[in-house]
Short mmCIF file of C-alpha atoms in Angstrom, two decimals:
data_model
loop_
_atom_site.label_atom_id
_atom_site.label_comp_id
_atom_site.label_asym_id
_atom_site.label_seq_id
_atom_site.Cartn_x
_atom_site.Cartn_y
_atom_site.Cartn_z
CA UNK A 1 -7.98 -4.17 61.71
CA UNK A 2 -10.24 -2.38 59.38
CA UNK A 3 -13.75 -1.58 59.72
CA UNK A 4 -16.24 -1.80 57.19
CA UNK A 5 -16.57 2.23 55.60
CA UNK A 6 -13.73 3.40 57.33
CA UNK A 7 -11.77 4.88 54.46
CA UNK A 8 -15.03 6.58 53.45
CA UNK A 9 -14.36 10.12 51.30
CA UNK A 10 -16.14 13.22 51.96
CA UNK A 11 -15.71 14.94 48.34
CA UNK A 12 -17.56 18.11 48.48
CA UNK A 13 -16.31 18.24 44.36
CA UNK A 14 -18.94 15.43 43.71
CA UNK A 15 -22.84 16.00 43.37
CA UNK A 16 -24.16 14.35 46.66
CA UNK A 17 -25.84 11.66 46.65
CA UNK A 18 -29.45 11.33 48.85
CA UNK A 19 -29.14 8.30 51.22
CA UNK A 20 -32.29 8.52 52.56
CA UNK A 21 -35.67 8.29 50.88
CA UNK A 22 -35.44 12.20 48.79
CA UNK A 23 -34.79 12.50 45.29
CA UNK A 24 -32.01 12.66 43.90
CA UNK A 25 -30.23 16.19 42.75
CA UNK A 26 -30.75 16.87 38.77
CA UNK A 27 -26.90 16.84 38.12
CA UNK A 28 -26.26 16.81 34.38
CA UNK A 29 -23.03 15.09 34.44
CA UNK A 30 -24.59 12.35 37.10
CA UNK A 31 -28.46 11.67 36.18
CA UNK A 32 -27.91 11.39 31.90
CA UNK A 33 -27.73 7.76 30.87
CA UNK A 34 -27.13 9.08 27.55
CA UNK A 35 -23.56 10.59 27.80
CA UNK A 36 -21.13 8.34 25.87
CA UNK A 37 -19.89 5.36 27.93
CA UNK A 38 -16.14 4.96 28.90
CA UNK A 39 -14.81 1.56 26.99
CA UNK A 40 -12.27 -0.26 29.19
CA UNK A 41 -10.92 -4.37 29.16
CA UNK A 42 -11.63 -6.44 31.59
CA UNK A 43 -8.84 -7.67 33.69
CA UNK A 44 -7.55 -10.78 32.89
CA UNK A 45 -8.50 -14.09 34.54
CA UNK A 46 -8.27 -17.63 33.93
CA UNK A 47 -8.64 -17.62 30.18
CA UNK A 48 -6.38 -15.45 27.71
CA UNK A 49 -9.00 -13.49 26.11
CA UNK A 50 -10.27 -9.73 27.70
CA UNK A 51 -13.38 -9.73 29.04
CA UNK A 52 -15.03 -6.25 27.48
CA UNK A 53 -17.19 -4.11 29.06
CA UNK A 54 -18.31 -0.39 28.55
CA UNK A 55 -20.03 1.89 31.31
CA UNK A 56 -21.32 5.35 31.74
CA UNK A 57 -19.02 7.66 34.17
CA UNK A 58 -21.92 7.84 36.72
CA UNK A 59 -21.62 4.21 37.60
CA UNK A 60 -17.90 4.43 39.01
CA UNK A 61 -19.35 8.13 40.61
CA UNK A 62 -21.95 6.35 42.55
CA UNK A 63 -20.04 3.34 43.68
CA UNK A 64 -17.64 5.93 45.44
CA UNK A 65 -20.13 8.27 46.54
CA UNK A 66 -21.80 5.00 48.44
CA UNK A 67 -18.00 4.10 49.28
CA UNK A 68 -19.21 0.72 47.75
CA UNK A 69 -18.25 -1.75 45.17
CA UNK A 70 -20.72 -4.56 43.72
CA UNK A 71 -20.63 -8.18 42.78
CA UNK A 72 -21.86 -10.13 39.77
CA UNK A 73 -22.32 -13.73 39.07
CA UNK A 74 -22.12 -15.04 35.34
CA UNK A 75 -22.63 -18.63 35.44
CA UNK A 76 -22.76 -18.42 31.05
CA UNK A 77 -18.25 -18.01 31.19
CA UNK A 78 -18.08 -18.90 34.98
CA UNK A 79 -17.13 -15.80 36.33
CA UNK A 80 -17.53 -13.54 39.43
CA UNK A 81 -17.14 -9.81 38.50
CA UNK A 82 -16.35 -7.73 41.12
CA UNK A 83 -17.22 -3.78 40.30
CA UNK A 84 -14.92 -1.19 41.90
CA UNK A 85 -14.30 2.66 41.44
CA UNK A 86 -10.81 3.15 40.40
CA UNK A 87 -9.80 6.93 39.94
CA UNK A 88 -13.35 7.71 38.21
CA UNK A 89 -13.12 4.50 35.69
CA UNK A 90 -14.77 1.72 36.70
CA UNK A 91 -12.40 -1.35 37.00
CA UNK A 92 -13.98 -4.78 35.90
CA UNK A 93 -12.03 -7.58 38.03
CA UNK A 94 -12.83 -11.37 37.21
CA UNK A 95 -13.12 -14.59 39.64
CA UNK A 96 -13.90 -17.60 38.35
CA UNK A 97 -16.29 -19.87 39.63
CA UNK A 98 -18.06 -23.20 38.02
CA UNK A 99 -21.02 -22.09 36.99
CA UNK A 100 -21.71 -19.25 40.32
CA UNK A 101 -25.41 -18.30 40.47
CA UNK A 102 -26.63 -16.90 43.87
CA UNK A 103 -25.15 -15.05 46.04
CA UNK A 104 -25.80 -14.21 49.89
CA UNK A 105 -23.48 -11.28 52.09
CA UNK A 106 -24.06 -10.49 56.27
CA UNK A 107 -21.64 -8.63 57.23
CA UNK A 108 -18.06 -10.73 57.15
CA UNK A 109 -19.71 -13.77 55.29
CA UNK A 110 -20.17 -14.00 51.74
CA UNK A 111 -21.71 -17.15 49.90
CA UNK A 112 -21.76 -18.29 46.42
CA UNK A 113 -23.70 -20.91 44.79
CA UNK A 114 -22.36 -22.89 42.15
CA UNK A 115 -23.03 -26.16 40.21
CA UNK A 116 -23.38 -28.51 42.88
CA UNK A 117 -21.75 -26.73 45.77
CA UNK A 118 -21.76 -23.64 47.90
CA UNK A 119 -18.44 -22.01 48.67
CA UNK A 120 -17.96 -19.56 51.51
CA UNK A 121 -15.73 -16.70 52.30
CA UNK A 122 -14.77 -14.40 55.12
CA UNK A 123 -13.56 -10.89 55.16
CA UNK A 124 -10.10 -10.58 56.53
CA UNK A 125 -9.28 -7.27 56.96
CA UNK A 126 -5.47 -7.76 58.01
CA UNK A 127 -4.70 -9.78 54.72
CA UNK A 128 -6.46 -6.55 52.89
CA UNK A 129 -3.22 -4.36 54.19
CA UNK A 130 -0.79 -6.80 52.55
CA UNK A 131 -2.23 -6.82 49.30
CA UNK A 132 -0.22 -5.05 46.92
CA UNK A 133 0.20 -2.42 45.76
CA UNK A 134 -0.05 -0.97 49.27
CA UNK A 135 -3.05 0.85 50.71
CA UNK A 136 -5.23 0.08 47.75
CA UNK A 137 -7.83 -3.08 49.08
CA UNK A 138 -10.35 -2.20 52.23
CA UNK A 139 -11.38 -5.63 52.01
CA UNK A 140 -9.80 -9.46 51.34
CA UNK A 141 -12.22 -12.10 50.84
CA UNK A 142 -11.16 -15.53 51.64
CA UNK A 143 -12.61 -18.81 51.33
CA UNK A 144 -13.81 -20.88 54.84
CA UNK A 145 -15.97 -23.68 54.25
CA UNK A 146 -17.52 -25.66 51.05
CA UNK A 147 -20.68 -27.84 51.10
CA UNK A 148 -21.24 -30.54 48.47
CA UNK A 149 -24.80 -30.35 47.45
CA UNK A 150 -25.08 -31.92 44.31
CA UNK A 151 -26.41 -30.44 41.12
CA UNK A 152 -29.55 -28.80 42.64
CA UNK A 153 -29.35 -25.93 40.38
CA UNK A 154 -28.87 -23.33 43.41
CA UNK A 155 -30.60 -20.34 42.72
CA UNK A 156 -30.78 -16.95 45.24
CA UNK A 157 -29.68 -17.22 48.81
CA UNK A 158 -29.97 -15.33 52.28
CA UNK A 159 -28.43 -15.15 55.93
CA UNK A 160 -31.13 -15.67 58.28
CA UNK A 161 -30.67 -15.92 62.13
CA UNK A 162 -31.09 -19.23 63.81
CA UNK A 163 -33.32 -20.07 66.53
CA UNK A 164 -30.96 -22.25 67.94
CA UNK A 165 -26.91 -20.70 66.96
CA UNK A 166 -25.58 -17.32 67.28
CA UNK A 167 -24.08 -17.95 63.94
CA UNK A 168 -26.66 -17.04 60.88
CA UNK A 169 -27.85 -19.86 58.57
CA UNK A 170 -27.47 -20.00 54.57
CA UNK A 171 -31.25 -20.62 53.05
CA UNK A 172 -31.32 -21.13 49.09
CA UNK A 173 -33.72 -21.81 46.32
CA UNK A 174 -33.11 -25.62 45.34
CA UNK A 175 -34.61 -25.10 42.02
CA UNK A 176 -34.23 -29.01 40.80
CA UNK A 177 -36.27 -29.77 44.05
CA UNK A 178 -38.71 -26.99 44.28
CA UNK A 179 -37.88 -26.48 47.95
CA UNK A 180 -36.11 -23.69 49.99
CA UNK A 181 -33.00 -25.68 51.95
CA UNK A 182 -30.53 -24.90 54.76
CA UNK A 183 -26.62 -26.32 54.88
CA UNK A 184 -26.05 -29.33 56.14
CA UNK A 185 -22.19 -31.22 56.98
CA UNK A 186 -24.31 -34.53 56.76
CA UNK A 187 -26.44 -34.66 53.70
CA UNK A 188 -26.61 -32.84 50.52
CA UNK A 189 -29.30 -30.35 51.83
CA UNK A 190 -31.54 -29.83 54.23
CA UNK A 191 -35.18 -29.10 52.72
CA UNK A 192 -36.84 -26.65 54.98
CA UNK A 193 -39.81 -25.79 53.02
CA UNK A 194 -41.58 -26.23 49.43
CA UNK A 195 -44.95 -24.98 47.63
CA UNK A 196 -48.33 -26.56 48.48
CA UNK A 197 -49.12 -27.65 44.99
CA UNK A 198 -46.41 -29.90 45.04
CA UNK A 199 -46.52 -33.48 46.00
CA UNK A 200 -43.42 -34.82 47.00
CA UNK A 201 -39.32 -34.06 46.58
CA UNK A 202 -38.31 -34.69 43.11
CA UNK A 203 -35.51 -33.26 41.15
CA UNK A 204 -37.34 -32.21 37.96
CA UNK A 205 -37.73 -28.33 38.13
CA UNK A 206 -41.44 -28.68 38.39
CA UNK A 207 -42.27 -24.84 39.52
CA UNK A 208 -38.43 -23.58 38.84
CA UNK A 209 -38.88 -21.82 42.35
CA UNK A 210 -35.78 -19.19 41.81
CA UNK A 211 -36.37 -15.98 44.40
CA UNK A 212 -36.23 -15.51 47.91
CA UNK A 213 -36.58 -12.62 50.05
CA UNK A 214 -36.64 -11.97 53.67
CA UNK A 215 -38.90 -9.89 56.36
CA UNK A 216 -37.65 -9.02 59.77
CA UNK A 217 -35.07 -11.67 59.70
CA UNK A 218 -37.48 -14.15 58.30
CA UNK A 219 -37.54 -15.69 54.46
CA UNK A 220 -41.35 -14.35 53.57
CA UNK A 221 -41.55 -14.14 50.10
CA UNK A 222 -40.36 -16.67 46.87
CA UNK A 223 -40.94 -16.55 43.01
CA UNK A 224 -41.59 -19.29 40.74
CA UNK A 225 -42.05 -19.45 37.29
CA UNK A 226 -45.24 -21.47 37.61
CA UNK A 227 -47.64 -23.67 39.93
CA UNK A 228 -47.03 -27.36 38.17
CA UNK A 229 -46.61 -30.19 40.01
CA UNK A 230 -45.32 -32.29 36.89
CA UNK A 231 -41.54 -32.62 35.42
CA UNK A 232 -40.81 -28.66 33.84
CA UNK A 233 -44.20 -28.03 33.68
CA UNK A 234 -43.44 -24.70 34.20
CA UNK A 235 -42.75 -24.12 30.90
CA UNK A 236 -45.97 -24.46 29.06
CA UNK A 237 -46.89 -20.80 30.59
CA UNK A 238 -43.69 -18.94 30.29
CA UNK A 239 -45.17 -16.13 29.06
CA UNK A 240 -47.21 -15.28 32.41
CA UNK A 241 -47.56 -17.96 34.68
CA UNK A 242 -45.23 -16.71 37.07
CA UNK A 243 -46.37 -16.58 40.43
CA UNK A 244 -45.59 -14.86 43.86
CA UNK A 245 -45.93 -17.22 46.93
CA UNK A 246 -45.94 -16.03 50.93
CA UNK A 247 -43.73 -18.63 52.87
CA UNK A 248 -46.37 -18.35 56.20
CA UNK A 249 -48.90 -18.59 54.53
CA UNK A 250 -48.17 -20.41 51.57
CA UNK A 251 -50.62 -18.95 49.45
CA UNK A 252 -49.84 -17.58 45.95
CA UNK A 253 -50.52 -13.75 46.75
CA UNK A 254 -49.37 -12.64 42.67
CA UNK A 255 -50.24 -14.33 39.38
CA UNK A 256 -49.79 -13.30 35.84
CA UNK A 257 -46.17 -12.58 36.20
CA UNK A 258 -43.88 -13.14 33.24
CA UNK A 259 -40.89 -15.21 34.42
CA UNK A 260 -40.24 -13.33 38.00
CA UNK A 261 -37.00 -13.49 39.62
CA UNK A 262 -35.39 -11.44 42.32
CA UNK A 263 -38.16 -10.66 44.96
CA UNK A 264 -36.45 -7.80 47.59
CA UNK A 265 -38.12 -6.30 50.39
CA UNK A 266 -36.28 -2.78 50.92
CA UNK A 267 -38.04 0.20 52.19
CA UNK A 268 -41.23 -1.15 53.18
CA UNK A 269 -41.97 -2.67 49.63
CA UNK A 270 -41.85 -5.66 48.17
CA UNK A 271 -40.04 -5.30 44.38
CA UNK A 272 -39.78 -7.65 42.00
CA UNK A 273 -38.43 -8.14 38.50
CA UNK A 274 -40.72 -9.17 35.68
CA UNK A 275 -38.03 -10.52 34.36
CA UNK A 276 -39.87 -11.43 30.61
CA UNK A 277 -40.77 -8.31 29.94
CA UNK A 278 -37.86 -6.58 31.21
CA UNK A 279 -39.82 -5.13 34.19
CA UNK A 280 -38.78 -3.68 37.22
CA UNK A 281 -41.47 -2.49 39.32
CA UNK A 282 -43.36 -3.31 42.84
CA UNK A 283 -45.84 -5.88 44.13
CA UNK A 284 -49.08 -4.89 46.43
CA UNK A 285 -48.82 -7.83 49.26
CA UNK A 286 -52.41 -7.16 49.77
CA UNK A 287 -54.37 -7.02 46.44
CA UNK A 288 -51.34 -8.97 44.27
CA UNK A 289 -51.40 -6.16 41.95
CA UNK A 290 -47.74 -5.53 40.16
CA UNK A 291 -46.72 -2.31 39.00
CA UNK A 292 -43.86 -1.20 37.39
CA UNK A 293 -41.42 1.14 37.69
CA UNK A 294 -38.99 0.59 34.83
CA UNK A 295 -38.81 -1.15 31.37
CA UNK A 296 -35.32 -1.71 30.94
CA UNK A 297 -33.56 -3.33 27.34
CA UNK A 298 -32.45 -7.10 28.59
CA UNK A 299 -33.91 -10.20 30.67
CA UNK A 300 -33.94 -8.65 34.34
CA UNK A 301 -32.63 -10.80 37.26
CA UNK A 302 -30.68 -9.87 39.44
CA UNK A 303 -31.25 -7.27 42.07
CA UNK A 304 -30.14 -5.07 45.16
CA UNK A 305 -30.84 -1.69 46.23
CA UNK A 306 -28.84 1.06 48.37
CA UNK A 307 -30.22 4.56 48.64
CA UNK A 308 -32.56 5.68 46.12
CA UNK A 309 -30.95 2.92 43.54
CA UNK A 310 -31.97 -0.45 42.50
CA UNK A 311 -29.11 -2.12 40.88
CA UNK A 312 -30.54 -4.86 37.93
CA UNK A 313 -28.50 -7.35 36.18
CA UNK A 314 -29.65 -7.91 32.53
CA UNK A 315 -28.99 -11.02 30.28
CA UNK A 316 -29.24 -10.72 26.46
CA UNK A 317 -32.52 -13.32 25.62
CA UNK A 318 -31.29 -15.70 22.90
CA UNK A 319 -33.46 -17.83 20.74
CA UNK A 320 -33.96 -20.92 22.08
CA UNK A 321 -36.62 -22.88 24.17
CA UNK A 322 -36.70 -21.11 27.27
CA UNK A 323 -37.22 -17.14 26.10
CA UNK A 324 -39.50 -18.23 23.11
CA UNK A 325 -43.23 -16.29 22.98
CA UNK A 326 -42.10 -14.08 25.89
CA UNK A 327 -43.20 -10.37 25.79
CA UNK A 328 -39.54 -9.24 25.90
CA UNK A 329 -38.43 -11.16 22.98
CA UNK A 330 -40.73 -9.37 20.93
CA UNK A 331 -40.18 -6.18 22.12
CA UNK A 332 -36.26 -6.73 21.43
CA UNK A 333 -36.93 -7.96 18.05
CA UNK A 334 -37.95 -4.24 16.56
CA UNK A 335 -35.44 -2.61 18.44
CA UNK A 336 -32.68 -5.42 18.31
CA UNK A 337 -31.04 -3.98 21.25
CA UNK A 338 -30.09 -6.89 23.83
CA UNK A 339 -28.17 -5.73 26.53
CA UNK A 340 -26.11 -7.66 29.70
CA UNK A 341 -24.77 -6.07 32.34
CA UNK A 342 -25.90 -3.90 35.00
CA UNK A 343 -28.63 -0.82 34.96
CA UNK A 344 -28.70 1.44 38.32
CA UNK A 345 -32.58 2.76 38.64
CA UNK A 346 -33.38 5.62 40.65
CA UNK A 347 -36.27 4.37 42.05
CA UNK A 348 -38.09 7.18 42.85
CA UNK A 349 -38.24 8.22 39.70
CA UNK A 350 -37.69 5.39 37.51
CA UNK A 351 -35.12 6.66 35.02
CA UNK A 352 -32.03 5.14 34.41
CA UNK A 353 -29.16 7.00 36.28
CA UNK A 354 -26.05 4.79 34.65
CA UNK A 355 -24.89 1.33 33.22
CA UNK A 356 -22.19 -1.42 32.97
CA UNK A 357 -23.01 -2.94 30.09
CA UNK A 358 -20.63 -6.52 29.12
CA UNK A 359 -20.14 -7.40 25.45
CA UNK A 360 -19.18 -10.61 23.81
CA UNK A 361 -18.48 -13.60 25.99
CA UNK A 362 -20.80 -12.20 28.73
CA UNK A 363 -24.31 -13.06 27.84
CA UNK A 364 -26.11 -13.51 31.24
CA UNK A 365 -26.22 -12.48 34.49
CA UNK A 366 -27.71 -14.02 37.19
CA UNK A 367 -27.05 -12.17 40.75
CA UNK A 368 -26.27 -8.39 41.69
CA UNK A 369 -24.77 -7.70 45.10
CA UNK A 370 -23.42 -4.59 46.89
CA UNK A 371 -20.76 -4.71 49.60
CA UNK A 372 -21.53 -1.75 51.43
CA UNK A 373 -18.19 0.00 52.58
CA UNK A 374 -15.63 -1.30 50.50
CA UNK A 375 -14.39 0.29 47.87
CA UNK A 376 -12.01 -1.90 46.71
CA UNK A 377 -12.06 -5.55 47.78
CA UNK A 378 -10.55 -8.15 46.53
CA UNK A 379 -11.60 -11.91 46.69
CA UNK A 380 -8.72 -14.39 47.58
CA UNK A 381 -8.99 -18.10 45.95
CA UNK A 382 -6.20 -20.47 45.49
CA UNK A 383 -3.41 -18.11 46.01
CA UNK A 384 -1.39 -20.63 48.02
CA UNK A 385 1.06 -17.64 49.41
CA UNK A 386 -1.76 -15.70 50.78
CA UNK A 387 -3.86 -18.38 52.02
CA UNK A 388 -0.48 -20.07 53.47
CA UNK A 389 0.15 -17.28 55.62
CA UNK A 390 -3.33 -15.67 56.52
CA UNK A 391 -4.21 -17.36 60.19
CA UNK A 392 -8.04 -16.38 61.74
CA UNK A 393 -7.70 -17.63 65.22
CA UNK A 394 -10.49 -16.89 68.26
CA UNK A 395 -9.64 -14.29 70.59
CA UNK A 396 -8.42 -16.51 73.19
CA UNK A 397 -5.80 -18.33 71.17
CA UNK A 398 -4.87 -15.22 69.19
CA UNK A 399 -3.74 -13.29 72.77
CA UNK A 400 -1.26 -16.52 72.98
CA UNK A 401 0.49 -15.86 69.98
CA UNK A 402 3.51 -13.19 69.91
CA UNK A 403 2.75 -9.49 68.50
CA UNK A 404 5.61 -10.26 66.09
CA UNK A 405 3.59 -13.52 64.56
CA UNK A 406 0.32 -11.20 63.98
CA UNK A 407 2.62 -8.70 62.33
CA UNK A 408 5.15 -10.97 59.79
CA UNK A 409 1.61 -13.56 59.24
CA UNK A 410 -1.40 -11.34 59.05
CA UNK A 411 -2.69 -13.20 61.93
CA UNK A 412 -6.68 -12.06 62.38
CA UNK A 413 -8.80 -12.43 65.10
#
């Protein structure tokens, strides 16, 4: 069976890559965000069109360099986009979802929200060997369990150990409630906790509550758009009534944000993107003060970190409702750049060290993931040959079943 990083390359031809907290070395060809992008299709998925995307050669240089590949929800043309290093080109593989949104990973499990369910899936690594063409996947996602929520409008999502199970349970933003909720095989959800300033359980997006991070195995921190306790009364203060609320506590520790999403605590620091003005930047747990670290050309959301790099999705704002009077709107108008796709930040020094950048049918993203040591994974749906075939049996059954089964089935402990 594989292991996670196993096929990782030492290529002393590449400019390293600091994995620690140093900055990173001033390599022409790997810190310039202004070299001409590469221009590839997307592979093809459900539909008949090519999804298009162009991306700077640094992206597909760091992605192997981390022995990594990345996944992004677009819940605007239902896809999952999986991000993977192929011979220095960065290939653009599509999944498609209903509507996917959040996303959680710990270790084997992966879980994706989507319009009014979460789907689950397990790394396999024996199905990964008889993918074709031969040798090529270190990783074969496939689906395990499904939980019919309802249309909740599931927002971010984390693993977080369980007082009471060895197994780790799913939390998620139920934005239509205004609560954080846990899985449940009896009712739609299971509400686990929701803001003080609201009054009751009622599926009208009062606060849209969207972000969720966690703190020593613990969800601490959650953004909101606002602090009503009426129907979408969130949206009479787009433009900075965004809030930052501590779960213990419950005490709204930052105000004056514009449309936050994405808190992540990583390296001691709570970050956060100010997501209508295009911010990236950092939030002082103590004094609530927000500072940023990069202004970056497209609605941020969307965010995870390896290294010295913060990985951001971007959406393209439109006109509509819902982005009108917010400070990146009017920044975007003199430029007219609008951008979706992914930016990778150093974040020591704030510059941008690469992009993916989608065009046409891709307007929004919603979550950026990295799955740490796997280059090349591929995610397994309703392939009935592979899914036929691929047996994960407990240790004590699998010792029952002949060598030759495990070999001819892909049988996986």
């Amino acid at each position: 069976m594989s292991k996670s990083g196993s096929n990782a390359q030492n290529d002393s031809s590449r400019p390293p890559i600091v994995l620690e907290n140093e900055p990173i070395e001033t390599d022409a060809d790997f810190a310039q965000p202004d070299r001409e992008p590469r221009q590839l299709d997307g592979e093809l998925a459900e539909s008949e069109a090519a999804l298009r995307s162009i991306h700077t050669s640094s992206v597909p240089e760091i992605l192997a360099q981390l022995s990594s590949s990345l996944l992004v929800t677009t819940y605007q043309t239902g896809k999952l986009v999986i991000l993977r290093n192929e011979a220095g080109v960065l290939n653009t593989h599509f999944r498609w979802f209903n509507k996917p949104m959040g996303m959680a990973i710990q270790g084997g499990r992966l879980a994706v929200g989507c319009a009014n369910r979460i789907q689950e899936f397990h790394n396999v690594p024996a199905v990964a060997t008889r993918l074709e063409p031969a040798g090529k996947h270190d990783a074969a996602w496939l689906p395990r369990r499904e939980n019919v929520t309802g249309d909740i409008q599931i927002h971010e999502m984390a693993w977080i150990p369980s007082e009471t199970s060895p197994l780790p349970e799913l939390w998620f933003v139920n934005t239509a409630f205004s609560c954080l909720c846990v899985r449940s095989n009896e009712y739609s959800f299971e509400p686990r906790w929701r803001p003080r300033f609201l009054s009751q359980y009622s599926p009208d997006d009062r606060c849209h509550l969207n972000g969720l991070t966690a703190v020593n195995g613990r969800v601490k921190y959650v953004t909101a758009l606002g602090n009503s306790n009426e129907a979408f009364g969130w949206r009479k203060n787009k433009r900075d009534g965004g809030i930052l609320i501590d779960i213990d506590s419950n005490e709204i520790i930052a105000r004056g944000l514009s449309m936050p999403h994405s808190p992540r605590w990583y390296d001691g620091r709570l970050w956060v993107l100010n997501s209508g003005t295009g911010g990236f930047g950092m939030i002082d747990v103590k004094s609530g003060h927000y500072e940023e670290v990069a202004q970056l050309p497209g609605f941020t959301r969307g965010l995870c970190f390896r290294g010295p790099f913060a990985f951001v999705g971007l959406s393209q704002v439109r006109e509509s409702a819902v982005f009108g009077g917010i400070p990146l709107v009017e920044r975007l108008q003199s430029s007219g750049e609008r951008s979706c796709g992914v930016w990778v930040v150093n974040i020591q020094t704030g510059q941008t060290v690469g992009f993916v950048k989608f065009e046409d049918a891709v307007q929004e993203i919603f979550a950026v993931e990295l799955l740490a040591g796997q280059r090349f994974p591929e995610l397994i749906q309703d392939d009935s040959n592979i899914l036929a075939a691929a047996y994960v049996l407990p240790d004590e059954a699998l010792a029952d079943v002949p060598a030759a089964f495990r070999i001819r089935d892909g049988l996986s402990d």
